[in-house]
Amino acid sequence: MDASSSSSSSSPAPVPDTPPRDAFPRNPGTVEDLHKQCLSLFPMFFEGAKVLVNKGLNNNFQVSHTMTLSSQQPSGYRFGATYVGSTMLSPTEAYPLLLADMDPSGNLNANIIHALSHRIRVKCLAQIQQSKWQSAQITTDYKGDLYTASLTLGNPDLINGTGVMVLHYLRAITRNLSLGSELAYQASPQLPGGHVAVLALAAKYATDDFTLAGTLGNAGSFHASFYQKCSDNLQVGVEMETNFKMQESTASLGYEFDLAKGGFLVRGSVDSNLTVKSVVEKKLLPLPFTLALCSMINHRKNQFQFGCGLIIG
């Protein structure tokens, strides 16, 4: 046997190509956040004047003071507090997370978010208005490798048998496609028959640059959204909500332009009802101030509103 045949026989067998890690499906998130990426682009409009002061007391605790003057929404002072725990599950996730704000009348909004493990998240929301317990909601999310299952209980009353229960399930079918469903059940003596259930189907197709999501319910409702990242500075989103029974449909277009180097941020939107909203935020460096200007005009009703805010801290 010659040397050439010996070397060829001892050469290792070729290794088949393995797909990159990003090619495999991953956790698709929750049904609740299906349209979150698109909706985050729309401006948070306010009317009148607002001053917000943020003060960090330490690495975990922060308080805020908000003064609002408006003819369209409740005016006055609100105190807020935020606590961020030291348990880090990722660079952007720290638990437990406690958020609350209250006005001098005792009206309170409180949120508690905690991770019982790497897969289980619990969210509790409570609202007190006019010295009465207004609403309570508990949500538990279980995140598997390829799916997320959620259970939400709203205003549960086991004695009277009333409340709302919502089940969510979203599973990754491929690297980009996710399918799921939503089941909402409500029990109340005011409802015909004492209870009602609504089933909805959900789907999401997402890449690194865009996300297309939609939900279709058996009650005749349809909700769709589209998100597109155009560049490092510009993002756009389109949302449409349709009620086939009421024969009503509304479409909205939103955008966000973020010029980080100049401390300049613009969010705007326009909908099919000819309502245009815009919010401009400018950081007043080197001071820790941010100036916010917002406006809203409804061409059909010939209405115009303006807001001015100052964020300190």
Tab-separated table of N, CA, C and O in Angstrom, residues 225-308:
chain	number	residue	atom	x	y	z
A	225	SER	N	-51.017	44.631	14.047
A	225	SER	CA	-49.984	45.660	14.170
A	225	SER	C	-48.766	45.265	13.352
A	225	SER	O	-48.494	44.076	13.147
A	226	PHE	N	-48.049	46.280	12.906
A	226	PHE	CA	-46.825	46.077	12.125
A	226	PHE	C	-45.773	47.048	12.627
A	226	PHE	O	-46.027	48.255	12.757
A	227	TYR	N	-44.595	46.523	12.927
A	227	TYR	CA	-43.468	47.330	13.405
A	227	TYR	C	-42.292	47.169	12.454
A	227	TYR	O	-41.993	46.060	12.005
A	228	GLN	N	-41.650	48.291	12.122
A	228	GLN	CA	-40.506	48.261	11.214
A	228	GLN	C	-39.410	49.174	11.752
A	228	GLN	O	-39.657	50.349	12.051
A	229	LYS	N	-38.218	48.621	11.887
A	229	LYS	CA	-37.051	49.420	12.239
A	229	LYS	C	-36.368	49.846	10.954
A	229	LYS	O	-35.753	49.034	10.263
A	230	CYS	N	-36.483	51.124	10.623
A	230	CYS	CA	-35.947	51.630	9.356
A	230	CYS	C	-34.453	51.913	9.438
A	230	CYS	O	-33.730	51.700	8.462
A	231	SER	N	-33.990	52.414	10.571
A	231	SER	CA	-32.578	52.718	10.766
A	231	SER	C	-32.310	52.775	12.258
A	231	SER	O	-33.192	52.488	13.074
A	232	ASP	N	-31.092	53.155	12.630
A	232	ASP	CA	-30.765	53.269	14.046
A	232	ASP	C	-31.536	54.392	14.718
A	232	ASP	O	-31.681	54.403	15.946
A	233	ASN	N	-32.033	55.355	13.936
A	233	ASN	CA	-32.732	56.506	14.499
A	233	ASN	C	-34.243	56.472	14.293
A	233	ASN	O	-34.977	57.086	15.063
A	234	LEU	N	-34.731	55.765	13.262
A	234	LEU	CA	-36.140	55.842	12.885
A	234	LEU	C	-36.818	54.487	13.000
A	234	LEU	O	-36.286	53.474	12.524
A	235	GLN	N	-37.996	54.485	13.643
A	235	GLN	CA	-38.855	53.313	13.744
A	235	GLN	C	-40.295	53.735	13.437
A	235	GLN	O	-40.715	54.825	13.827
A	236	VAL	N	-41.038	52.868	12.756
A	236	VAL	CA	-42.429	53.168	12.424
A	236	VAL	C	-43.293	51.973	12.798
A	236	VAL	O	-42.815	50.826	12.870
A	237	GLY	N	-44.571	52.246	13.026
A	237	GLY	CA	-45.513	51.193	13.381
A	237	GLY	C	-46.907	51.533	12.890
A	237	GLY	O	-47.285	52.704	12.824
A	238	VAL	N	-47.672	50.503	12.535
A	238	VAL	CA	-49.043	50.661	12.071
A	238	VAL	C	-49.927	49.723	12.884
A	238	VAL	O	-49.589	48.550	13.068
A	239	GLU	N	-51.055	50.252	13.362
A	239	GLU	CA	-51.988	49.459	14.160
A	239	GLU	C	-53.391	49.598	13.584
A	239	GLU	O	-53.784	50.683	13.133
A	240	MET	N	-54.139	48.494	13.589
A	240	MET	CA	-55.522	48.527	13.118
A	240	MET	C	-56.386	47.692	14.047
A	240	MET	O	-56.039	46.569	14.399
A	241	GLU	N	-57.527	48.262	14.454
A	241	GLU	CA	-58.502	47.570	15.282
A	241	GLU	C	-59.849	47.587	14.566
A	241	GLU	O	-60.314	48.658	14.136
A	242	THR	N	-60.480	46.405	14.453
A	242	THR	CA	-61.733	46.274	13.721
A	242	THR	C	-62.734	45.496	14.554
A	242	THR	O	-62.383	44.477	15.165
A	243	ASN	N	-63.968	45.975	14.594
A	243	ASN	CA	-65.080	45.272	15.219
A	243	ASN	C	-66.107	44.995	14.126
A	243	ASN	O	-66.794	45.907	13.663
A	244	PHE	N	-66.195	43.733	13.686
A	244	PHE	CA	-67.063	43.396	12.572
A	244	PHE	C	-68.542	43.524	12.944
A	244	PHE	O	-69.366	43.878	12.102
A	245	LYS	N	-68.883	43.258	14.215
A	245	LYS	CA	-70.277	43.367	14.619
A	245	LYS	C	-70.746	44.811	14.621
A	245	LYS	O	-71.868	45.118	14.203
A	246	MET	N	-69.903	45.705	15.113
A	246	MET	CA	-70.254	47.119	15.145
A	246	MET	C	-69.945	47.816	13.828
A	246	MET	O	-70.289	48.984	13.646
A	247	GLN	N	-69.251	47.102	12.941
A	247	GLN	CA	-68.840	47.654	11.647
A	247	GLN	C	-68.029	48.935	11.838
A	247	GLN	O	-68.255	49.957	11.193
A	248	GLU	N	-67.058	48.839	12.750
A	248	GLU	CA	-66.169	49.958	13.031
A	248	GLU	C	-64.726	49.504	12.883
A	248	GLU	O	-64.371	48.368	13.222
A	249	SER	N	-63.902	50.406	12.377
A	249	SER	CA	-62.493	50.095	12.194
A	249	SER	C	-61.678	51.376	12.330
A	249	SER	O	-62.091	52.442	11.851
A	250	THR	N	-60.537	51.260	13.018
A	250	THR	CA	-59.638	52.397	13.225
A	250	THR	C	-58.210	51.963	12.929
A	250	THR	O	-57.771	50.907	13.415
A	251	ALA	N	-57.516	52.774	12.140
A	251	ALA	CA	-56.117	52.505	11.811
A	251	ALA	C	-55.261	53.678	12.262
A	251	ALA	O	-55.695	54.838	12.192
A	252	SER	N	-54.059	53.382	12.753
A	252	SER	CA	-53.163	54.419	13.264
A	252	SER	C	-51.749	54.160	12.758
A	252	SER	O	-51.316	53.002	12.666
A	253	LEU	N	-51.055	55.237	12.459
A	253	LEU	CA	-49.656	55.187	12.047
A	253	LEU	C	-48.835	55.976	13.042
A	253	LEU	O	-49.146	57.136	13.340
A	254	GLY	N	-47.798	55.340	13.598
A	254	GLY	CA	-46.931	56.001	14.558
A	254	GLY	C	-45.479	55.879	14.172
A	254	GLY	O	-45.090	54.965	13.436
A	255	TYR	N	-44.678	56.810	14.665
A	255	TYR	CA	-43.243	56.782	14.357
A	255	TYR	C	-42.461	57.329	15.544
A	255	TYR	O	-42.994	58.053	16.394
A	256	GLU	N	-41.204	56.968	15.573
A	256	GLU	CA	-40.273	57.479	16.594
A	256	GLU	C	-38.946	57.807	15.936
A	256	GLU	O	-38.353	56.958	15.255
A	257	PHE	N	-38.493	59.025	16.141
A	257	PHE	CA	-37.180	59.461	15.644
A	257	PHE	C	-36.325	59.829	16.841
A	257	PHE	O	-36.664	60.737	17.597
A	258	ASP	N	-35.239	59.117	17.029
A	258	ASP	CA	-34.388	59.280	18.205
A	258	ASP	C	-32.989	59.684	17.752
A	258	ASP	O	-32.272	58.894	17.128
A	259	LEU	N	-32.606	60.921	18.055
A	259	LEU	CA	-31.265	61.411	17.766
A	259	LEU	C	-30.517	61.475	19.089
A	259	LEU	O	-30.505	62.494	19.776
A	260	ALA	N	-29.920	60.325	19.442
A	260	ALA	CA	-29.329	60.192	20.776
A	260	ALA	C	-28.188	61.178	20.992
A	260	ALA	O	-28.018	61.716	22.096
A	261	LYS	N	-27.386	61.424	19.964
A	261	LYS	CA	-26.243	62.318	20.134
A	261	LYS	C	-26.683	63.742	20.450
A	261	LYS	O	-26.006	64.464	21.172
A	262	GLY	N	-27.816	64.149	19.912
A	262	GLY	CA	-28.312	65.493	20.182
A	262	GLY	C	-29.309	65.564	21.314
A	262	GLY	O	-29.843	66.642	21.606
A	263	GLY	N	-29.599	64.408	21.968
A	263	GLY	CA	-30.574	64.400	23.050
A	263	GLY	C	-31.952	64.803	22.587
A	263	GLY	O	-32.685	65.492	23.302
A	264	PHE	N	-32.355	64.330	21.403
A	264	PHE	CA	-33.588	64.767	20.753
A	264	PHE	C	-34.426	63.545	20.416
A	264	PHE	O	-33.948	62.608	19.791
A	265	LEU	N	-35.700	63.553	20.837
A	265	LEU	CA	-36.606	62.436	20.596
A	265	LEU	C	-37.968	62.969	20.155
A	265	LEU	O	-38.528	63.866	20.784
A	266	VAL	N	-38.489	62.409	19.056
A	266	VAL	CA	-39.797	62.803	18.525
A	266	VAL	C	-40.646	61.557	18.340
A	266	VAL	O	-40.193	60.578	17.734
A	267	ARG	N	-41.868	61.603	18.854
A	267	ARG	CA	-42.864	60.561	18.600
A	267	ARG	C	-44.112	61.227	18.039
A	267	ARG	O	-44.534	62.270	18.540
A	268	GLY	N	-44.704	60.607	17.026
A	268	GLY	CA	-45.892	61.164	16.424
A	268	GLY	C	-46.808	60.081	15.923
A	268	GLY	O	-46.411	58.931	15.730
A	269	SER	N	-48.080	60.444	15.701
A	269	SER	CA	-49.061	59.483	15.202
A	269	SER	C	-50.173	60.212	14.478
A	269	SER	O	-50.447	61.393	14.734
A	270	VAL	N	-50.825	59.493	13.574
A	270	VAL	CA	-52.014	59.978	12.881
A	270	VAL	C	-52.924	58.784	12.666
A	270	VAL	O	-52.459	57.688	12.361
A	271	ASP	N	-54.237	58.964	12.900
A	271	ASP	CA	-55.164	57.852	12.759
A	271	ASP	C	-56.234	58.174	11.718
A	271	ASP	O	-56.281	59.281	11.163
A	272	SER	N	-57.072	57.203	11.469
A	272	SER	CA	-58.092	57.338	10.430
A	272	SER	C	-59.212	58.289	10.825
A	272	SER	O	-60.042	58.647	9.984
A	273	ASN	N	-59.261	58.714	12.099
A	273	ASN	CA	-60.225	59.724	12.533
A	273	ASN	C	-59.677	61.138	12.380
A	273	ASN	O	-60.273	62.089	12.895
A	274	LEU	N	-58.538	61.254	11.680
A	274	LEU	CA	-57.882	62.538	11.412
A	274	LEU	C	-57.414	63.217	12.691
A	274	LEU	O	-57.461	64.434	12.823
A	275	THR	N	-56.962	62.408	13.652
A	275	THR	CA	-56.358	62.927	14.878
A	275	THR	C	-54.846	62.791	14.783
A	275	THR	O	-54.329	61.695	14.563
A	276	VAL	N	-54.142	63.899	14.950
A	276	VAL	CA	-52.687	63.937	14.841
A	276	VAL	C	-52.107	64.294	16.201
A	276	VAL	O	-52.532	65.275	16.822
A	277	LYS	N	-51.156	63.495	16.665
A	277	LYS	CA	-50.504	63.738	17.951
A	277	LYS	C	-48.992	63.745	17.754
A	277	LYS	O	-48.465	63.041	16.885
A	278	SER	N	-48.314	64.534	18.574
A	278	SER	CA	-46.862	64.600	18.497
A	278	SER	C	-46.292	64.988	19.856
A	278	SER	O	-46.878	65.816	20.569
A	279	VAL	N	-45.174	64.384	20.204
A	279	VAL	CA	-44.451	64.693	21.441
A	279	VAL	C	-42.975	64.864	21.101
A	279	VAL	O	-42.380	63.993	20.459
A	280	VAL	N	-42.398	65.985	21.531
A	280	VAL	CA	-40.986	66.282	21.296
A	280	VAL	C	-40.297	66.392	22.643
A	280	VAL	O	-40.746	67.148	23.512
A	281	GLU	N	-39.205	65.645	22.823
A	281	GLU	CA	-38.421	65.697	24.052
A	281	GLU	C	-36.992	66.115	23.722
A	281	GLU	O	-36.376	65.558	22.818
A	282	LYS	N	-36.480	67.093	24.460
A	282	LYS	CA	-35.123	67.611	24.246
A	282	LYS	C	-34.400	67.698	25.578
A	282	LYS	O	-34.868	68.340	26.516
A	283	LYS	N	-33.263	67.006	25.683
A	283	LYS	CA	-32.445	67.066	26.883
A	283	LYS	C	-31.663	68.369	26.903
A	283	LYS	O	-30.977	68.702	25.931
A	284	LEU	N	-31.767	69.095	28.005
A	284	LEU	CA	-31.112	70.400	28.140
A	284	LEU	C	-29.762	70.222	28.822
A	284	LEU	O	-29.550	70.639	29.966
A	285	LEU	N	-28.835	69.559	28.136
A	285	LEU	CA	-27.513	69.303	28.691
A	285	LEU	C	-26.737	70.622	28.804
A	285	LEU	O	-26.935	71.545	28.006
A	286	PRO	N	-25.839	70.729	29.824
A	286	PRO	CA	-25.413	69.699	30.796
A	286	PRO	C	-26.321	69.584	32.020
A	286	PRO	O	-26.029	68.826	32.933
A	287	LEU	N	-27.416	70.334	32.062
A	287	LEU	CA	-28.340	70.230	33.183
A	287	LEU	C	-29.134	68.933	33.089
A	287	LEU	O	-29.423	68.461	31.985
A	288	PRO	N	-29.530	68.363	34.219
A	288	PRO	CA	-30.323	67.121	34.191
A	288	PRO	C	-31.794	67.397	33.929
A	288	PRO	O	-32.678	66.907	34.636
A	289	PHE	N	-32.076	68.207	32.913
A	289	PHE	CA	-33.439	68.596	32.577
A	289	PHE	C	-33.809	68.043	31.213
A	289	PHE	O	-32.971	67.938	30.313
A	290	THR	N	-35.102	67.716	31.045
A	290	THR	CA	-35.652	67.317	29.752
A	290	THR	C	-36.940	68.094	29.523
A	290	THR	O	-37.859	68.044	30.341
A	291	LEU	N	-36.983	68.817	28.408
A	291	LEU	CA	-38.154	69.595	28.045
A	291	LEU	C	-39.040	68.772	27.115
A	291	LEU	O	-38.559	68.215	26.123
A	292	ALA	N	-40.331	68.671	27.428
A	292	ALA	CA	-41.279	67.899	26.623
A	292	ALA	C	-42.395	68.819	26.149
A	292	ALA	O	-43.046	69.499	26.955
A	293	LEU	N	-42.614	68.854	24.837
A	293	LEU	CA	-43.685	69.624	24.220
A	293	LEU	C	-44.564	68.663	23.436
A	293	LEU	O	-44.051	67.838	22.673
A	294	CYS	N	-45.869	68.761	23.609
A	294	CYS	CA	-46.766	67.869	22.901
A	294	CYS	C	-47.988	68.638	22.410
A	294	CYS	O	-48.375	69.656	22.984
A	295	SER	N	-48.584	68.127	21.347
A	295	SER	CA	-49.762	68.764	20.767
A	295	SER	C	-50.654	67.698	20.156
A	295	SER	O	-50.192	66.613	19.772
A	296	MET	N	-51.946	68.028	20.059
A	296	MET	CA	-52.918	67.132	19.461
A	296	MET	C	-53.957	67.971	18.725
A	296	MET	O	-54.457	68.980	19.240
A	297	ILE	N	-54.276	67.576	17.503
A	297	ILE	CA	-55.279	68.268	16.721
A	297	ILE	C	-56.208	67.251	16.086
A	297	ILE	O	-55.752	66.242	15.541
A	298	ASN	N	-57.515	67.508	16.215
A	298	ASN	CA	-58.534	66.678	15.596
A	298	ASN	C	-59.189	67.517	14.497
A	298	ASN	O	-59.919	68.470	14.773
A	299	HIS	N	-58.906	67.149	13.256
A	299	HIS	CA	-59.375	67.956	12.136
A	299	HIS	C	-60.890	67.870	11.973
A	299	HIS	O	-61.521	68.840	11.542
A	300	ARG	N	-61.498	66.738	12.304
A	300	ARG	CA	-62.940	66.605	12.143
A	300	ARG	C	-63.703	67.455	13.145
A	300	ARG	O	-64.714	68.075	12.818
A	301	LYS	N	-63.235	67.479	14.395
A	301	LYS	CA	-63.912	68.244	15.440
A	301	LYS	C	-63.351	69.652	15.593
A	301	LYS	O	-63.840	70.424	16.416
A	302	ASN	N	-62.316	69.950	14.834
A	302	ASN	CA	-61.678	71.272	14.893
A	302	ASN	C	-61.218	71.597	16.316
A	302	ASN	O	-61.461	72.690	16.845
A	303	GLN	N	-60.549	70.626	16.960
A	303	GLN	CA	-60.056	70.777	18.319
A	303	GLN	C	-58.537	70.739	18.327
A	303	GLN	O	-57.914	69.990	17.558
A	304	PHE	N	-57.946	71.540	19.209
A	304	PHE	CA	-56.489	71.577	19.356
A	304	PHE	C	-56.141	71.656	20.829
A	304	PHE	O	-56.760	72.406	21.589
A	305	GLN	N	-55.163	70.846	21.246
A	305	GLN	CA	-54.689	70.840	22.617
A	305	GLN	C	-53.166	70.884	22.622
A	305	GLN	O	-52.506	70.352	21.700
A	306	PHE	N	-52.605	71.492	23.674
A	306	PHE	CA	-51.159	71.664	23.783
A	306	PHE	C	-50.716	71.346	25.199
A	306	PHE	O	-51.433	71.625	26.160
A	307	GLY	N	-49.536	70.757	25.311
A	307	GLY	CA	-48.982	70.434	26.619
A	307	GLY	C	-47.506	70.770	26.694
A	307	GLY	O	-46.785	70.678	25.685
A	308	CYS	N	-47.063	71.140	27.878
A	308	CYS	CA	-45.651	71.461	28.100
A	308	CYS	C	-45.222	70.830	29.418
A	308	CYS	O	-45.913	70.972	30.444
